[in-house]
Amino acid sequence: MGCSLSRAYFETFSTFLEWVVKDVSGLNSCIHYLDDFLYVGPANSPDCSVLLHAMESVAKKFGVPLAVEKTVGPVTSLSFLGILIDTVEMECRLPAEKVVDLLELVSRVKRLHKITLRELQSLLGKLNFALRIMPMGRAFCRRLSLAMAGAKSPHHFIRLRKELRDDLGIWAQFLESYNGKSVWIAPVVNASELGLCIDVSKKQGFAILFRGSWFEGKWPASWRDRNLLDNHTLINLFPIVVSVALWVGSVPVAGSSGIADRFGMPSRIKESSFRAVKKLIGQSLSTRTWSSYEVAWQQWEEWKATMRDPLESDSLLLLLVGHCWEEGWSVPKINNFMAGLAFGFKIRGLPDVTKATLVRQALKGWRKGWKVRDCRRPISYGLLLALGQLLGSVCKSPWEVKLFRLAFSLAFFGALRLVELVSPSRFVSGGLLKDDVDLYSDRVEVFICFSKTDQFRKGCKVVLFAVAGSDMCPVHCLSEFGLGVGGFKSPLLVHEDGSFLSRFQLIAVLKKCLKAGGISPKDFSGHSFRIGAAPETARRGLGDELVKKIGRWESIRFRSYICPTWV
């Protein structure tokens, strides 16, 4: 991408130094150094990072303030005004965290029937920012803007009609499938240059003329019955969609062959096929993993930019490993970082230097010298019974008591991760669905559709047997709670008002119960239910293989959860 300091900035800086300190020795050599870079040309000019360092040193010497956050060295990925510009992928995209936050906001508002003017203005502001990367969403912002007409005070409510919620539904699809990425947009082509003419009539239908080819059609009768023809966005957008479907291969897309070549795809593959492949690659990893890998690669690029001496990639990485060790990184952090780099090298067709012998040996020594035991405490069976009793003093209603007893019981006896049990938020569905749970007289069968170790969604069944005489028995808790509210496709754990039990709420109530029982909640988390399965089974003398089967552990990682004082 090159240095972000502009040519004009260097010229201004040189003039300033000449004017301020004319008689300082060595100033002329500095000015000539800058002039050589500006006018001699790239072949004979010094490295950008060296020049940047020289300029910062001179500025510091003469007391000239510089904004450090605005002086970025040569990088291939740069965040500018909230948009990530990547010259390797040839993409401008929204950062992954912005996509996740905007998708959660849109999904929450879509479920509402009224919203204040201030909240709608805030939502539109964020959507308008996303339009820089997703210009196709502009048509689905117009009705949201018009809905604000007449509302004067920020606290006034605006009714979200069905068509407005439908527009938000389209935005949710954009954010889920488009993933906030955009190949650099080619210059806009107007209709006359494209040879496309469209005419729309609410009564008659539509007609399309494209480079001598003609197509016409009438609106479906069901549209008229449902008053969809009053939707001007729909009837004007529909012929464009038809045009793309009819003549998708007739117009070349600027830059498509170059992008395909970077992925090793033959140029004869259609652009539509390439988009499908990009979508499949995007779905191969979770949004959080993509974000983590992008951060790792950006750190790698920044590290290379700081090195003045030309070194091989494996030597650069070896120096970076030593730097991270000195910075006090943990083993899990360096493992995730190296995984991101390995993925970045492979997907760009570069040699994977993370597998170099010296790098691997350095990491091996790091792991051998790093001994930190998991400090999270488990929830034992005795503590589970105590929590069940304390819920009566913490929860506000009998419904909530039954809800959290069932959640605690399933989490403990099923050794469930919270992502497998509850929803990510009150308004986003997730966790166990009613269809996934079957209740019998002596057991509860839970089908886990997706988990951390089951990325291909094969699913597995977990059987929770009844515990005689226990208030926290899973069969007893599910019988008391029933199926709650909502349809069979909705989450099992819901509040009385229909909102979903979230991860945050479960952890908050757990800590309130611990405080009420005089136990410090510092070392407990939502994972403590699952951690408790390992020492509880070890206390009963069960073998490693059976413990792994109960907790669905793929390795002997569960042994780190077992402390002699807990067994």
XYZ file of C-alpha atoms in Angstrom:
567
model
C 0.000 0.000 0.000
C 2.982 2.262 0.620
C 3.631 4.919 3.215
C 0.583 6.911 4.261
C 2.613 10.152 4.529
C 1.956 12.132 1.365
C 4.458 13.851 -0.949
C 3.011 17.250 -0.050
C 3.613 16.501 3.634
C 7.326 15.892 3.006
C 7.628 19.108 0.978
C 5.902 21.143 3.700
C 8.107 19.585 6.374
C 11.293 20.397 4.418
C 10.228 24.020 3.904
C 9.380 24.368 7.579
C 12.789 23.131 8.708
C 14.576 25.490 6.274
C 12.607 28.443 7.611
C 12.972 27.644 11.332
C 16.564 26.508 11.705
C 18.699 27.758 8.841
C 22.067 27.629 10.621
C 21.857 24.187 12.251
C 24.624 21.878 11.060
C 23.420 18.782 9.335
C 20.089 20.321 8.305
C 21.028 20.586 4.649
C 21.847 16.889 4.489
C 18.424 16.114 5.956
C 16.714 18.332 3.388
C 18.687 16.713 0.556
C 17.751 13.311 1.940
C 14.077 14.188 1.700
C 14.495 15.840 -1.720
C 16.243 12.763 -3.102
C 13.316 10.600 -2.051
C 10.778 12.984 -3.586
C 12.420 13.764 -6.912
C 15.039 11.130 -7.777
C 12.476 8.342 -8.101
C 11.695 5.010 -6.468
C 14.662 3.201 -7.967
C 17.226 5.234 -6.036
C 15.100 6.380 -3.084
C 15.578 5.079 0.459
C 13.148 2.701 2.101
C 9.915 4.348 3.305
C 10.312 3.041 6.836
C 13.883 4.434 7.043
C 12.694 7.803 5.773
C 9.820 7.826 8.220
C 12.193 7.069 11.084
C 14.539 9.862 9.950
C 11.725 12.373 9.747
C 10.421 11.424 13.211
C 13.929 11.810 14.678
C 14.392 15.276 13.153
C 10.924 16.350 14.312
C 11.677 15.176 17.836
C 15.003 16.986 17.857
C 13.443 20.343 16.929
C 10.266 19.900 18.997
C 7.866 19.526 16.065
C 4.770 17.590 17.262
C 3.665 14.621 15.162
C 0.480 12.576 15.546
C 1.867 9.066 16.015
C -1.454 7.400 15.187
C -1.400 9.115 11.772
C 2.090 8.004 10.755
C 1.733 4.482 9.428
C 4.578 2.749 7.667
C 4.336 0.608 4.515
C 1.571 -1.969 5.046
C -0.769 -3.975 2.831
C -3.801 -3.699 5.122
C -4.816 -0.345 6.564
C -7.890 0.788 8.493
C -8.986 4.200 7.207
C -12.112 5.957 8.514
C -13.508 2.684 9.847
C -12.992 0.727 6.597
C -10.314 -1.928 6.164
C -8.419 -1.524 2.874
C -6.525 -4.659 1.814
C -4.228 -4.472 -1.212
C -3.393 -8.186 -1.072
C -7.016 -9.320 -1.230
C -7.865 -6.257 -3.373
C -10.835 -5.592 -1.108
C -12.391 -2.830 0.918
C -14.417 -4.342 3.757
C -16.005 -3.555 7.068
C -14.116 -4.909 10.079
C -15.614 -8.153 11.325
C -16.623 -6.661 14.684
C -18.630 -3.916 12.944
C -20.491 -6.523 10.872
C -21.353 -8.592 13.963
C -22.508 -5.547 15.971
C -24.611 -4.184 13.084
C -26.199 -7.585 12.418
C -27.151 -7.948 16.094
C -28.622 -4.410 16.115
C -30.655 -4.994 12.934
C -31.928 -8.353 14.218
C -33.015 -6.768 17.509
C -34.810 -3.798 15.909
C -36.518 -6.076 13.379
C -38.416 -7.733 16.242
C -39.715 -4.437 17.626
C -42.997 -2.741 16.706
C -42.032 0.745 17.893
C -38.743 2.606 18.129
C -37.770 6.117 19.228
C -36.607 8.709 16.707
C -33.143 8.807 18.297
C -32.723 5.021 18.012
C -33.877 4.997 14.385
C -31.511 7.844 13.523
C -28.657 5.941 15.147
C -29.537 2.789 13.189
C -29.741 4.698 9.886
C -26.405 6.348 10.592
C -24.745 2.944 10.954
C -26.502 1.579 7.863
C -25.430 4.616 5.822
C -21.854 3.954 6.900
C -22.195 0.334 5.742
C -23.441 1.593 2.347
C -19.846 2.499 1.507
C -19.192 -1.225 1.248
C -22.748 -2.454 0.506
C -24.174 0.069 -1.996
C -26.978 -2.353 -2.939
C -28.561 -1.674 0.455
C -29.401 1.947 -0.393
C -32.822 1.002 -1.776
C -33.692 -0.566 1.567
C -32.904 2.569 3.583
C -35.320 4.910 1.823
C -38.495 3.847 3.613
C -36.691 3.921 6.951
C -35.700 7.528 6.251
C -39.224 8.514 5.195
C -40.633 6.958 8.369
C -38.947 9.691 10.421
C -41.031 12.437 8.777
C -43.233 14.179 11.345
C -41.297 13.031 14.410
C -39.721 16.088 16.017
C -38.550 15.084 19.475
C -35.852 12.399 19.962
C -38.051 10.474 22.414
C -41.061 10.283 20.042
C -41.902 6.746 18.960
C -42.100 5.643 15.325
C -44.159 2.602 14.419
C -42.198 -0.022 12.496
C -44.662 -1.291 9.916
C -44.257 -4.685 8.303
C -42.579 -3.287 5.180
C -39.978 -1.516 7.328
C -39.200 -4.729 9.194
C -38.955 -6.503 5.829
C -36.339 -3.964 4.707
C -34.384 -4.702 7.881
C -34.710 -8.413 7.065
C -33.032 -7.760 3.697
C -30.258 -5.889 5.504
C -29.794 -8.877 7.808
C -29.365 -11.106 4.733
C -26.800 -8.696 3.295
C -24.772 -8.749 6.494
C -24.922 -12.543 6.847
C -24.093 -13.494 3.241
C -22.090 -10.552 1.906
C -19.885 -10.603 5.017
C -19.027 -6.928 4.740
C -16.604 -7.432 1.848
C -16.451 -5.601 -1.458
C -14.054 -5.924 -4.351
C -12.866 -2.463 -5.364
C -15.791 -0.963 -7.198
C -15.285 -0.182 -10.886
C -16.375 3.214 -12.331
C -20.145 3.580 -12.481
C -21.656 2.673 -15.858
C -24.854 4.523 -16.728
C -27.832 2.886 -18.409
C -27.078 4.285 -21.870
C -23.521 2.890 -21.885
C -24.815 -0.455 -20.658
C -27.579 -0.524 -23.263
C -30.282 -1.316 -20.703
C -33.732 0.315 -20.712
C -36.514 -0.547 -18.241
C -40.119 0.637 -18.142
C -42.455 -0.105 -15.239
C -46.225 0.261 -14.983
C -48.207 -0.502 -11.861
C -51.209 -1.670 -13.925
C -49.645 -3.244 -17.014
C -46.363 -4.811 -15.874
C -42.766 -4.220 -16.938
C -40.632 -4.276 -20.072
C -36.854 -4.594 -20.554
C -34.738 -3.718 -23.614
C -31.088 -4.819 -23.526
C -28.888 -4.351 -26.617
C -31.617 -5.339 -29.061
C -33.077 -8.108 -26.862
C -36.624 -7.608 -25.593
C -38.489 -9.023 -22.600
C -41.818 -8.138 -21.032
C -43.901 -9.564 -18.237
C -46.932 -8.950 -16.041
C -47.040 -8.781 -12.272
C -48.171 -11.960 -10.468
C -51.822 -11.866 -9.425
C -50.815 -12.627 -5.833
C -48.858 -9.362 -5.715
C -51.988 -7.371 -6.514
C -53.994 -9.240 -3.876
C -51.326 -8.504 -1.242
C -50.960 -4.825 -2.281
C -47.305 -5.360 -3.152
C -47.626 -3.201 -6.272
C -47.733 -0.126 -4.027
C -44.141 -0.930 -3.092
C -42.202 1.202 -5.603
C -38.880 -0.223 -4.433
C -40.014 -3.732 -5.305
C -41.519 -3.044 -8.731
C -38.476 -1.005 -9.813
C -35.949 -3.497 -8.469
C -37.635 -6.618 -9.821
C -36.934 -5.893 -13.555
C -33.270 -5.303 -12.704
C -33.102 -8.725 -11.055
C -34.758 -10.260 -14.124
C -32.196 -8.529 -16.371
C -29.315 -9.998 -14.371
C -30.884 -13.477 -14.509
C -31.413 -13.268 -18.306
C -28.156 -11.678 -19.424
C -25.685 -12.352 -16.585
C -22.910 -13.469 -18.953
C -23.323 -10.724 -21.535
C -21.499 -7.936 -19.685
C -17.881 -8.424 -18.502
C -17.207 -7.417 -14.909
C -14.195 -5.143 -14.461
C -11.281 -6.823 -12.736
C -12.962 -10.222 -12.451
C -10.299 -12.175 -14.327
C -7.490 -10.734 -12.198
C -9.230 -11.723 -9.003
C -9.915 -15.210 -10.287
C -6.262 -15.638 -11.266
C -5.121 -14.843 -7.728
C -7.123 -17.804 -6.478
C -5.799 -20.067 -9.222
C -9.187 -20.202 -10.938
C -9.353 -20.384 -14.770
C -10.440 -17.125 -16.392
C -13.249 -18.888 -18.241
C -15.116 -19.454 -14.972
C -18.036 -17.030 -14.770
C -18.081 -14.263 -12.214
C -21.154 -15.829 -10.618
C -19.205 -19.030 -10.001
C -16.331 -17.072 -8.486
C -18.706 -15.333 -6.093
C -20.053 -18.725 -5.076
C -16.522 -19.987 -4.366
C -15.745 -16.882 -2.283
C -18.920 -17.457 -0.302
C -17.969 -21.091 0.333
C -14.488 -20.056 1.493
C -16.065 -17.462 3.774
C -18.313 -20.108 5.314
C -15.376 -22.435 5.990
C -14.477 -20.446 9.121
C -16.541 -18.602 11.693
C -16.667 -14.798 11.722
C -14.671 -14.738 14.946
C -11.945 -16.958 13.465
C -11.698 -14.813 10.330
C -11.322 -11.736 12.516
C -8.600 -13.391 14.621
C -6.675 -14.506 11.523
C -6.896 -11.048 9.959
C -5.495 -9.450 13.118
C -2.605 -11.956 13.137
C -1.743 -11.209 9.513
C -1.921 -7.460 10.095
C 0.489 -7.797 13.036
C 2.834 -9.787 10.801
C 2.783 -7.047 8.142
C 3.430 -4.366 10.751
C 6.347 -6.366 12.152
C 7.938 -6.696 8.703
C 7.545 -2.944 8.189
C 9.528 -2.191 11.357
C 12.519 -4.319 10.320
C 15.119 -2.287 8.476
C 17.470 -5.120 7.511
C 16.257 -7.413 4.697
C 15.826 -10.878 6.213
C 14.221 -14.127 5.107
C 10.650 -14.734 6.261
C 11.631 -17.549 8.633
C 14.254 -15.330 10.311
C 11.724 -12.506 10.633
C 9.213 -14.871 12.211
C 11.848 -16.236 14.595
C 12.607 -12.705 15.769
C 8.875 -12.047 16.162
C 8.466 -15.182 18.317
C 11.242 -13.957 20.590
C 9.657 -10.508 20.784
C 6.252 -11.985 21.731
C 7.868 -14.127 24.431
C 9.539 -11.044 25.904
C 6.188 -9.246 25.818
C 4.748 -11.974 28.068
C 2.331 -13.621 25.655
C 0.590 -16.770 26.870
C 0.875 -20.089 25.054
C -2.784 -20.043 23.878
C -2.256 -16.544 22.464
C 0.886 -17.480 20.497
C -0.804 -20.690 19.295
C -3.748 -18.717 17.902
C -1.355 -16.201 16.360
C 0.683 -18.903 14.608
C -2.502 -20.585 13.352
C -3.593 -17.282 11.820
C -0.209 -16.795 10.153
C -0.152 -20.361 8.802
C -3.595 -19.867 7.294
C -2.535 -16.501 5.833
C 0.550 -17.979 4.162
C -1.389 -20.880 2.670
C -4.355 -18.912 1.351
C -1.978 -16.421 -0.327
C 0.082 -19.188 -1.922
C 3.210 -18.333 0.108
C 5.621 -20.767 1.817
C 4.404 -21.550 5.338
C 7.407 -20.486 7.420
C 5.567 -21.302 10.670
C 6.689 -24.908 10.005
C 10.376 -23.966 9.782
C 12.560 -26.093 12.072
C 13.916 -23.261 14.239
C 10.479 -21.708 14.621
C 8.931 -25.022 15.681
C 11.728 -25.710 18.201
C 11.412 -22.216 19.687
C 7.665 -22.707 20.142
C 8.266 -26.162 21.649
C 10.605 -24.656 24.237
C 8.044 -21.952 24.966
C 5.306 -24.523 25.622
C 7.526 -26.691 27.814
C 8.455 -23.752 30.014
C 4.904 -22.424 30.369
C 3.046 -24.079 33.246
C -0.205 -22.410 34.260
C -3.106 -24.405 35.684
C -6.662 -23.450 34.823
C -7.824 -21.302 37.757
C -11.532 -21.671 37.018
C -13.252 -23.627 39.788
C -15.718 -26.420 39.035
C -19.286 -26.689 40.259
C -19.639 -29.931 42.176
C -22.856 -31.873 42.713
C -23.129 -30.583 46.285
C -22.697 -26.998 45.135
C -25.293 -27.562 42.387
C -27.857 -28.600 45.019
C -27.036 -25.490 47.052
C -27.467 -23.272 43.983
C -30.867 -24.786 43.342
C -31.976 -23.794 46.847
C -30.538 -20.271 46.551
C -32.408 -19.518 43.319
C -35.586 -18.908 45.323
C -34.013 -15.871 47.008
C -32.362 -14.525 43.827
C -35.067 -14.874 41.163
C -38.135 -12.626 41.058
C -40.797 -15.150 40.009
C -41.505 -18.905 40.193
C -41.070 -19.077 36.408
C -37.507 -17.744 36.682
C -36.695 -20.208 39.481
C -37.800 -23.155 37.320
C -35.999 -21.706 34.277
C -32.610 -21.356 35.956
C -32.905 -24.683 37.795
C -33.411 -26.394 34.446
C -30.503 -24.446 32.894
C -28.133 -25.304 35.775
C -29.203 -28.959 35.747
C -28.737 -29.418 31.982
C -25.393 -27.609 32.029
C -24.055 -29.807 34.849
C -25.394 -33.274 34.043
C -24.910 -32.829 30.284
C -21.450 -31.180 30.619
C -22.730 -28.620 28.115
C -20.915 -25.584 26.825
C -22.990 -22.433 27.184
C -23.085 -21.920 23.405
C -24.772 -25.338 23.189
C -27.276 -24.491 25.925
C -28.442 -20.858 25.766
C -28.929 -18.090 23.197
C -26.206 -15.487 22.557
C -28.632 -12.672 23.492
C -32.272 -12.102 24.489
C -33.231 -11.365 20.884
C -31.064 -13.842 18.918
C -32.180 -17.470 18.878
C -29.617 -20.131 19.798
C -28.760 -22.983 22.126
C -31.065 -25.950 22.686
C -34.337 -25.931 20.771
C -37.503 -27.642 21.949
C -37.171 -30.104 19.067
C -33.761 -31.131 20.426
C -35.073 -32.354 23.801
C -37.142 -35.493 24.533
C -38.492 -36.200 28.030
C -39.036 -39.748 29.324
C -39.924 -41.070 32.754
C -36.355 -42.094 33.591
C -34.202 -39.879 31.369
C -33.882 -36.784 29.214
C -32.400 -37.133 25.725
C -30.706 -34.024 24.340
C -29.589 -33.761 20.726
C -26.718 -31.288 20.241
C -26.836 -30.117 16.617
C -23.596 -28.136 16.635
C -20.613 -27.779 18.930
C -17.006 -26.650 19.049
C -15.769 -30.126 18.074
C -18.545 -30.757 15.527
C -18.099 -28.065 12.878
C -19.842 -30.171 10.189
C -23.016 -30.450 12.261
C -23.215 -34.208 12.443
C -24.808 -33.851 15.863
C -24.724 -36.166 18.845
C -27.203 -37.386 21.444
C -26.588 -36.903 25.177
C -28.645 -38.959 27.641
C -29.242 -37.507 31.124
C -30.584 -40.091 33.565
C -32.875 -39.332 36.482
C -31.343 -38.753 39.935
C -33.719 -40.119 42.552
C -34.664 -37.755 45.364
C -32.814 -34.730 43.927
C -34.458 -31.351 43.285
C -31.872 -30.707 40.571
C -32.587 -33.943 38.692
C -32.814 -33.069 34.955
C -35.980 -35.158 34.526
C -37.630 -33.427 37.494
C -36.536 -29.914 36.392
C -37.760 -30.381 32.807
C -41.080 -31.821 33.998
C -41.635 -28.785 36.231
C -40.662 -26.212 33.604
C -42.427 -27.890 30.672
C -41.939 -26.534 27.150
C -42.214 -22.866 28.100
C -43.606 -20.564 25.410
C -43.165 -20.362 21.630
C -43.105 -22.941 18.839
C -41.119 -26.146 18.614
C -38.393 -24.414 16.585
C -37.793 -21.835 19.323
C -35.219 -22.181 22.129
C -36.151 -24.325 25.119
C -34.928 -21.848 27.737
C -37.128 -18.734 27.475
C -38.468 -16.162 29.910
C -42.165 -15.758 30.626
C -42.363 -12.793 28.193
C -40.985 -14.938 25.358
C -37.445 -13.484 25.295
C -34.560 -15.938 25.247
C -32.314 -16.819 28.180
C -28.895 -15.411 27.265
C -25.375 -16.380 28.257
C -24.941 -13.084 30.114
C -28.088 -13.638 32.183
C -27.146 -17.192 33.159
C -23.680 -16.132 34.363
C -25.114 -13.116 36.220
C -27.655 -15.238 38.114
C -24.983 -17.863 38.862
C -22.759 -15.229 40.500
C -25.696 -13.787 42.462
C -26.432 -17.243 43.852
C -22.792 -17.752 44.822
C -22.720 -14.392 46.623
C -25.977 -15.226 48.391
C -24.373 -18.466 49.603
C -21.274 -16.682 50.903
C -19.019 -18.009 48.117
C -16.732 -15.706 46.164
C -17.764 -15.795 42.484
C -14.321 -14.644 41.341
C -13.086 -18.035 40.114
C -16.421 -19.289 38.730
C -17.743 -18.868 35.203
C -20.370 -20.374 32.935
C -17.847 -23.056 32.002
C -17.678 -24.179 35.641
C -20.676 -26.487 35.071
C -18.788 -28.354 32.352
C -15.530 -28.319 34.302
C -17.381 -29.908 37.216
C -18.131 -33.013 35.154
C -14.449 -34.047 35.082
C -13.672 -34.130 38.847
C -17.162 -35.493 39.624
C -16.641 -38.502 37.337
C -13.062 -38.905 38.596
C -14.379 -38.969 42.158
C -16.651 -41.853 41.192
C -13.687 -43.818 39.778
C -14.655 -43.743 36.090
C -11.940 -44.261 33.472
C -10.596 -41.643 31.078
C -12.435 -43.029 28.060
C -15.797 -42.869 29.805
C -15.075 -39.349 31.049
C -14.191 -38.271 27.486
C -17.434 -39.782 26.209
C -19.571 -38.041 28.846
C -18.058 -34.618 28.182
C -17.474 -35.177 24.436
C -13.784 -34.328 24.850
C -11.633 -35.244 21.853
C -8.409 -35.359 23.895
C -7.199 -35.668 27.479
C -7.525 -31.904 27.938
C -10.091 -32.573 30.678
C -7.288 -33.751 33.016
C -6.262 -30.125 33.554
C -9.682 -29.577 35.173
C -9.017 -32.205 37.855
C -7.359 -30.932 41.023
C -6.685 -33.376 43.904
C -8.406 -31.032 46.364
C -11.570 -31.060 44.213
C -11.864 -34.857 43.862
